[in-house]
Short mmCIF file of the N, C-alpha and C atoms (twelve columns), coordinates in Angstrom:
data_MODEL
# 
_entry.id   MODEL 
# 
loop_
_atom_site.group_PDB 
_atom_site.id 
_atom_site.type_symbol 
_atom_site.label_atom_id 
_atom_site.label_alt_id 
_atom_site.label_comp_id 
_atom_site.label_asym_id 
_atom_site.label_seq_id 
_atom_site.Cartn_x 
_atom_site.Cartn_y 
_atom_site.Cartn_z 
_atom_site.pdbx_PDB_model_num 
ATOM 1   N N  . UNK A 1  134.568 -288.028 -24.826 1 
ATOM 2   C CA . UNK A 1  133.283 -287.978 -25.057 1 
ATOM 3   C C  . UNK A 1  133.577 -287.748 -26.439 1 
ATOM 4   N N  . UNK A 2  132.473 -288.769 -27.177 1 
ATOM 5   C CA . UNK A 2  132.563 -288.642 -28.508 1 
ATOM 6   C C  . UNK A 2  131.411 -287.949 -29.136 1 
ATOM 7   N N  . UNK A 3  131.267 -286.407 -29.306 1 
ATOM 8   C CA . UNK A 3  130.092 -285.802 -29.930 1 
ATOM 9   C C  . UNK A 3  130.083 -286.192 -31.446 1 
ATOM 10  N N  . UNK A 4  128.795 -286.431 -31.654 1 
ATOM 11  C CA . UNK A 4  128.212 -286.320 -33.057 1 
ATOM 12  C C  . UNK A 4  128.482 -284.802 -33.723 1 
ATOM 13  N N  . UNK A 5  128.939 -285.090 -34.975 1 
ATOM 14  C CA . UNK A 5  129.086 -283.563 -35.555 1 
ATOM 15  C C  . UNK A 5  127.935 -283.066 -36.088 1 
ATOM 16  N N  . UNK A 6  127.923 -282.077 -36.049 1 
ATOM 17  C CA . UNK A 6  126.475 -280.919 -36.323 1 
ATOM 18  C C  . UNK A 6  126.875 -279.857 -37.371 1 
ATOM 19  N N  . UNK A 7  125.898 -279.379 -37.993 1 
ATOM 20  C CA . UNK A 7  126.364 -278.306 -38.781 1 
ATOM 21  C C  . UNK A 7  126.276 -277.253 -38.282 1 
ATOM 22  N N  . UNK A 8  127.496 -276.507 -38.655 1 
ATOM 23  C CA . UNK A 8  127.273 -274.862 -38.077 1 
ATOM 24  C C  . UNK A 8  127.567 -273.848 -39.193 1 
ATOM 25  N N  . UNK A 9  127.574 -272.740 -38.676 1 
ATOM 26  C CA . UNK A 9  127.735 -271.645 -39.589 1 
ATOM 27  C C  . UNK A 9  128.586 -270.530 -38.669 1 
ATOM 28  N N  . UNK A 10 129.886 -270.417 -39.818 1 
ATOM 29  C CA . UNK A 10 130.782 -269.192 -39.104 1 
ATOM 30  C C  . UNK A 10 130.701 -268.145 -39.788 1 
ATOM 31  N N  . UNK A 11 130.630 -267.016 -39.336 1 
ATOM 32  C CA . UNK A 11 130.448 -265.622 -39.993 1 
ATOM 33  C C  . UNK A 11 131.343 -264.846 -39.582 1 
ATOM 34  N N  . UNK A 12 132.063 -264.421 -40.663 1 
ATOM 35  C CA . UNK A 12 133.167 -263.239 -40.366 1 
ATOM 36  C C  . UNK A 12 133.168 -262.135 -41.315 1 
ATOM 37  N N  . UNK A 13 132.875 -260.908 -40.916 1 
ATOM 38  C CA . UNK A 13 132.415 -259.803 -41.397 1 
ATOM 39  C C  . UNK A 13 133.636 -258.726 -41.611 1 
ATOM 40  N N  . UNK A 14 134.193 -258.180 -42.593 1 
ATOM 41  C CA . UNK A 14 135.399 -257.815 -42.313 1 
ATOM 42  C C  . UNK A 14 135.016 -256.565 -43.417 1 
ATOM 43  N N  . UNK A 15 135.892 -255.429 -43.093 1 
ATOM 44  C CA . UNK A 15 136.131 -254.686 -44.340 1 
ATOM 45  C C  . UNK A 15 137.834 -254.561 -44.801 1 
ATOM 46  N N  . UNK A 16 137.988 -255.238 -46.186 1 
ATOM 47  C CA . UNK A 16 138.893 -255.445 -46.815 1 
ATOM 48  C C  . UNK A 16 139.259 -255.040 -47.917 1 
ATOM 49  N N  . UNK A 17 140.374 -255.143 -48.732 1 
ATOM 50  C CA . UNK A 17 140.370 -255.187 -50.351 1 
ATOM 51  C C  . UNK A 17 140.022 -256.460 -50.561 1 
ATOM 52  N N  . UNK A 18 139.876 -256.575 -52.180 1 
ATOM 53  C CA . UNK A 18 139.589 -258.093 -53.035 1 
ATOM 54  C C  . UNK A 18 140.810 -258.799 -52.616 1 
ATOM 55  N N  . UNK A 19 141.988 -258.244 -52.468 1 
ATOM 56  C CA . UNK A 19 143.198 -258.792 -52.342 1 
ATOM 57  C C  . UNK A 19 143.621 -259.340 -51.122 1 
ATOM 58  N N  . UNK A 20 142.821 -258.769 -49.985 1 
ATOM 59  C CA . UNK A 20 143.256 -259.272 -48.589 1 
ATOM 60  C C  . UNK A 20 142.022 -260.206 -48.288 1 
ATOM 61  N N  . UNK A 21 140.981 -260.114 -49.028 1 
ATOM 62  C CA . UNK A 21 139.799 -261.527 -48.800 1 
ATOM 63  C C  . UNK A 21 140.493 -262.372 -49.637 1 
ATOM 64  N N  . UNK A 22 141.119 -262.333 -50.611 1 
ATOM 65  C CA . UNK A 22 141.677 -263.689 -51.440 1 
ATOM 66  C C  . UNK A 22 142.826 -264.325 -50.201 1 
ATOM 67  N N  . UNK A 23 143.479 -263.761 -50.004 1 
ATOM 68  C CA . UNK A 23 144.702 -263.971 -49.097 1 
ATOM 69  C C  . UNK A 23 144.074 -264.461 -47.768 1 
ATOM 70  N N  . UNK A 24 143.059 -263.908 -47.201 1 
ATOM 71  C CA . UNK A 24 142.489 -264.533 -45.987 1 
ATOM 72  C C  . UNK A 24 141.957 -265.949 -46.265 1 
ATOM 73  N N  . UNK A 25 140.762 -266.076 -47.430 1 
ATOM 74  C CA . UNK A 25 140.190 -267.067 -47.593 1 
ATOM 75  C C  . UNK A 25 141.242 -268.359 -47.977 1 
ATOM 76  N N  . UNK A 26 142.073 -267.552 -48.745 1 
ATOM 77  C CA . UNK A 26 143.298 -268.826 -48.831 1 
ATOM 78  C C  . UNK A 26 143.668 -269.321 -47.270 1 
ATOM 79  N N  . UNK A 27 143.755 -268.668 -46.499 1 
ATOM 80  C CA . UNK A 27 144.251 -269.034 -44.812 1 
ATOM 81  C C  . UNK A 27 143.112 -270.094 -44.414 1 
ATOM 82  N N  . UNK A 28 141.952 -269.489 -44.753 1 
ATOM 83  C CA . UNK A 28 141.100 -270.377 -44.136 1 
ATOM 84  C C  . UNK A 28 141.213 -271.782 -44.648 1 
ATOM 85  N N  . UNK A 29 140.907 -271.937 -45.997 1 
ATOM 86  C CA . UNK A 29 141.319 -273.297 -46.749 1 
ATOM 87  C C  . UNK A 29 142.533 -273.914 -45.898 1 
ATOM 88  N N  . UNK A 30 143.543 -273.537 -46.034 1 
ATOM 89  C CA . UNK A 30 144.579 -273.884 -45.749 1 
ATOM 90  C C  . UNK A 30 144.301 -274.418 -44.047 1 
ATOM 91  N N  . UNK A 31 143.516 -273.952 -43.220 1 
ATOM 92  C CA . UNK A 31 143.426 -274.137 -42.040 1 
ATOM 93  C C  . UNK A 31 142.380 -275.374 -41.604 1 
ATOM 94  N N  . UNK A 32 141.537 -275.393 -42.568 1 
ATOM 95  C CA . UNK A 32 140.334 -276.061 -42.458 1 
ATOM 96  C C  . UNK A 32 140.842 -277.698 -43.237 1 
ATOM 97  N N  . UNK A 33 141.659 -277.370 -44.085 1 
ATOM 98  C CA . UNK A 33 141.871 -278.612 -45.011 1 
ATOM 99  C C  . UNK A 33 143.402 -278.595 -45.104 1 
ATOM 100 N N  . UNK A 34 144.336 -278.794 -44.660 1 
ATOM 101 C CA . UNK A 34 145.585 -278.314 -44.479 1 
ATOM 102 C C  . UNK A 34 146.482 -279.322 -45.667 1 
ATOM 103 N N  . UNK A 35 145.858 -280.275 -45.907 1 
ATOM 104 C CA . UNK A 35 146.565 -281.084 -47.166 1 
ATOM 105 C C  . UNK A 35 145.330 -281.128 -48.315 1 
ATOM 106 N N  . UNK A 36 145.432 -280.329 -49.176 1 
ATOM 107 C CA . UNK A 36 144.395 -280.579 -50.072 1 
ATOM 108 C C  . UNK A 36 144.406 -281.621 -51.192 1 
ATOM 109 N N  . UNK A 37 145.723 -282.079 -51.266 1 
ATOM 110 C CA . UNK A 37 145.798 -283.496 -52.311 1 
ATOM 111 C C  . UNK A 37 145.728 -284.809 -51.198 1 
ATOM 112 N N  . UNK A 38 145.038 -284.770 -50.285 1 
ATOM 113 C CA . UNK A 38 144.653 -285.994 -49.429 1 
ATOM 114 C C  . UNK A 38 143.521 -286.765 -50.442 1 
ATOM 115 N N  . UNK A 39 143.688 -287.962 -49.990 1 
ATOM 116 C CA . UNK A 39 142.691 -288.953 -50.658 1 
ATOM 117 C C  . UNK A 39 141.455 -288.807 -49.905 1 
ATOM 118 N N  . UNK A 40 140.351 -289.210 -50.757 1 
ATOM 119 C CA . UNK A 40 139.254 -289.051 -49.995 1 
ATOM 120 C C  . UNK A 40 138.348 -287.961 -49.578 1 
ATOM 121 N N  . UNK A 41 137.738 -288.043 -48.412 1 
ATOM 122 C CA . UNK A 41 136.707 -286.811 -47.846 1 
ATOM 123 C C  . UNK A 41 137.807 -286.166 -46.867 1 
ATOM 124 N N  . UNK A 42 137.523 -284.820 -46.904 1 
ATOM 125 C CA . UNK A 42 138.331 -284.254 -45.567 1 
ATOM 126 C C  . UNK A 42 137.676 -284.476 -44.426 1 
ATOM 127 N N  . UNK A 43 138.450 -284.498 -43.128 1 
ATOM 128 C CA . UNK A 43 137.949 -284.890 -41.764 1 
ATOM 129 C C  . UNK A 43 137.171 -284.154 -41.415 1 
ATOM 130 N N  . UNK A 44 136.829 -282.648 -41.513 1 
ATOM 131 C CA . UNK A 44 135.945 -281.890 -41.456 1 
ATOM 132 C C  . UNK A 44 135.501 -281.298 -42.484 1 
ATOM 133 N N  . UNK A 45 134.132 -281.924 -42.984 1 
ATOM 134 C CA . UNK A 45 133.652 -281.238 -44.406 1 
ATOM 135 C C  . UNK A 45 133.058 -279.753 -44.251 1 
ATOM 136 N N  . UNK A 46 133.671 -279.249 -45.364 1 
ATOM 137 C CA . UNK A 46 133.154 -277.488 -45.250 1 
ATOM 138 C C  . UNK A 46 132.775 -277.124 -46.395 1 
ATOM 139 N N  . UNK A 47 132.410 -275.991 -46.428 1 
ATOM 140 C CA . UNK A 47 132.005 -274.966 -47.635 1 
ATOM 141 C C  . UNK A 47 132.489 -273.698 -47.212 1 
ATOM 142 N N  . UNK A 48 132.840 -273.132 -48.413 1 
ATOM 143 C CA . UNK A 48 133.388 -271.615 -48.382 1 
ATOM 144 C C  . UNK A 48 132.426 -270.838 -48.911 1 
ATOM 145 N N  . UNK A 49 131.902 -269.912 -48.631 1 
ATOM 146 C CA . UNK A 49 130.839 -268.689 -49.422 1 
ATOM 147 C C  . UNK A 49 131.695 -267.232 -49.080 1 
ATOM 148 N N  . UNK A 50 131.798 -266.507 -49.851 1 
ATOM 149 C CA . UNK A 50 132.361 -265.423 -50.046 1 
ATOM 150 C C  . UNK A 50 131.248 -264.249 -50.491 1 
ATOM 151 N N  . UNK A 51 130.745 -263.309 -49.776 1 
ATOM 152 C CA . UNK A 51 129.786 -262.691 -50.136 1 
ATOM 153 C C  . UNK A 51 130.008 -260.840 -50.152 1 
ATOM 154 N N  . UNK A 52 130.231 -260.345 -51.365 1 
ATOM 155 C CA . UNK A 52 130.423 -258.946 -51.273 1 
ATOM 156 C C  . UNK A 52 129.474 -258.182 -50.536 1 
ATOM 157 N N  . UNK A 53 129.815 -257.417 -49.677 1 
ATOM 158 C CA . UNK A 53 129.097 -256.513 -49.006 1 
ATOM 159 C C  . UNK A 53 127.612 -255.483 -49.468 1 
ATOM 160 N N  . UNK A 54 128.337 -255.154 -50.825 1 
ATOM 161 C CA . UNK A 54 127.164 -254.394 -51.634 1 
ATOM 162 C C  . UNK A 54 125.769 -255.122 -52.150 1 
ATOM 163 N N  . UNK A 55 126.029 -256.298 -52.235 1 
ATOM 164 C CA . UNK A 55 124.936 -257.172 -52.511 1 
ATOM 165 C C  . UNK A 55 124.365 -257.315 -51.158 1 
ATOM 166 N N  . UNK A 56 124.498 -257.014 -49.998 1 
ATOM 167 C CA . UNK A 56 123.679 -257.404 -48.840 1 
ATOM 168 C C  . UNK A 56 122.760 -255.780 -48.911 1 
ATOM 169 N N  . UNK A 57 121.485 -256.267 -47.755 1 
ATOM 170 C CA . UNK A 57 120.611 -255.118 -47.749 1 
ATOM 171 C C  . UNK A 57 121.342 -253.811 -47.076 1 
ATOM 172 N N  . UNK A 58 120.793 -252.926 -47.161 1 
ATOM 173 C CA . UNK A 58 121.517 -251.750 -46.426 1 
ATOM 174 C C  . UNK A 58 121.473 -252.081 -44.847 1 
ATOM 175 N N  . UNK A 59 120.327 -252.422 -44.346 1 
ATOM 176 C CA . UNK A 59 120.135 -252.740 -42.598 1 
ATOM 177 C C  . UNK A 59 121.123 -253.678 -42.584 1 
ATOM 178 N N  . UNK A 60 121.439 -254.790 -42.992 1 
ATOM 179 C CA . UNK A 60 122.425 -255.731 -42.520 1 
ATOM 180 C C  . UNK A 60 123.933 -255.146 -42.991 1 
ATOM 181 N N  . UNK A 61 124.353 -254.537 -43.881 1 
ATOM 182 C CA . UNK A 61 125.722 -253.708 -43.910 1 
ATOM 183 C C  . UNK A 61 125.918 -252.925 -42.739 1 
ATOM 184 N N  . UNK A 62 124.859 -251.837 -42.564 1 
ATOM 185 C CA . UNK A 62 124.955 -251.393 -41.310 1 
ATOM 186 C C  . UNK A 62 125.283 -252.096 -40.206 1 
ATOM 187 N N  . UNK A 63 124.353 -253.369 -39.684 1 
ATOM 188 C CA . UNK A 63 124.659 -253.921 -38.484 1 
ATOM 189 C C  . UNK A 63 125.807 -254.446 -38.752 1 
ATOM 190 N N  . UNK A 64 126.345 -255.179 -39.530 1 
ATOM 191 C CA . UNK A 64 127.797 -255.462 -39.724 1 
ATOM 192 C C  . UNK A 64 128.929 -254.477 -39.383 1 
ATOM 193 N N  . UNK A 65 128.743 -253.339 -40.279 1 
ATOM 194 C CA . UNK A 65 129.659 -252.332 -39.832 1 
ATOM 195 C C  . UNK A 65 129.627 -252.064 -38.354 1 
ATOM 196 N N  . UNK A 66 128.594 -251.836 -37.882 1 
ATOM 197 C CA . UNK A 66 128.268 -251.494 -36.184 1 
ATOM 198 C C  . UNK A 66 129.180 -252.869 -35.440 1 
ATOM 199 N N  . UNK A 67 129.016 -254.184 -35.875 1 
ATOM 200 C CA . UNK A 67 129.581 -254.992 -35.461 1 
ATOM 201 C C  . UNK A 67 131.240 -254.730 -35.040 1 
ATOM 202 N N  . UNK A 68 131.422 -254.581 -36.658 1 
ATOM 203 C CA . UNK A 68 132.907 -254.381 -36.868 1 
ATOM 204 C C  . UNK A 68 133.894 -253.401 -36.117 1 
ATOM 205 N N  . UNK A 69 133.005 -252.639 -35.611 1 
ATOM 206 C CA . UNK A 69 133.340 -250.879 -34.920 1 
ATOM 207 C C  . UNK A 69 133.874 -251.364 -33.785 1 
ATOM 208 N N  . UNK A 70 133.068 -252.660 -32.808 1 
ATOM 209 C CA . UNK A 70 133.437 -253.143 -31.693 1 
ATOM 210 C C  . UNK A 70 135.220 -253.885 -31.596 1 
ATOM 211 N N  . UNK A 71 135.856 -253.998 -32.664 1 
ATOM 212 C CA . UNK A 71 137.039 -254.593 -32.808 1 
ATOM 213 C C  . UNK A 71 137.939 -253.223 -33.101 1 
ATOM 214 N N  . UNK A 72 137.415 -252.122 -33.007 1 
ATOM 215 C CA . UNK A 72 138.352 -251.311 -33.464 1 
ATOM 216 C C  . UNK A 72 139.045 -250.488 -32.621 1 
ATOM 217 N N  . UNK A 73 140.070 -250.074 -32.634 1 
ATOM 218 C CA . UNK A 73 140.380 -249.397 -31.575 1 
ATOM 219 C C  . UNK A 73 139.780 -248.058 -31.067 1 
ATOM 220 N N  . UNK A 74 139.946 -247.771 -29.852 1 
ATOM 221 C CA . UNK A 74 139.185 -246.528 -29.520 1 
ATOM 222 C C  . UNK A 74 139.960 -245.019 -29.690 1 
# 
């Protein structure tokens, strides 16, 4: 089946140091575009945005921290 590409937004919230975030975003870029020196457009057009949690509303910060708790060991 040949599906028409659609716009998607993937959100990943995490608690990490700035160095960890930088390393992780580098890995995202390598995964999405494994050959950054390719000619022309990427096979998967993409954009990456990193937002520091302090810029989010208190409610949004609490909501994301609650979601993150689901991934932590009990």
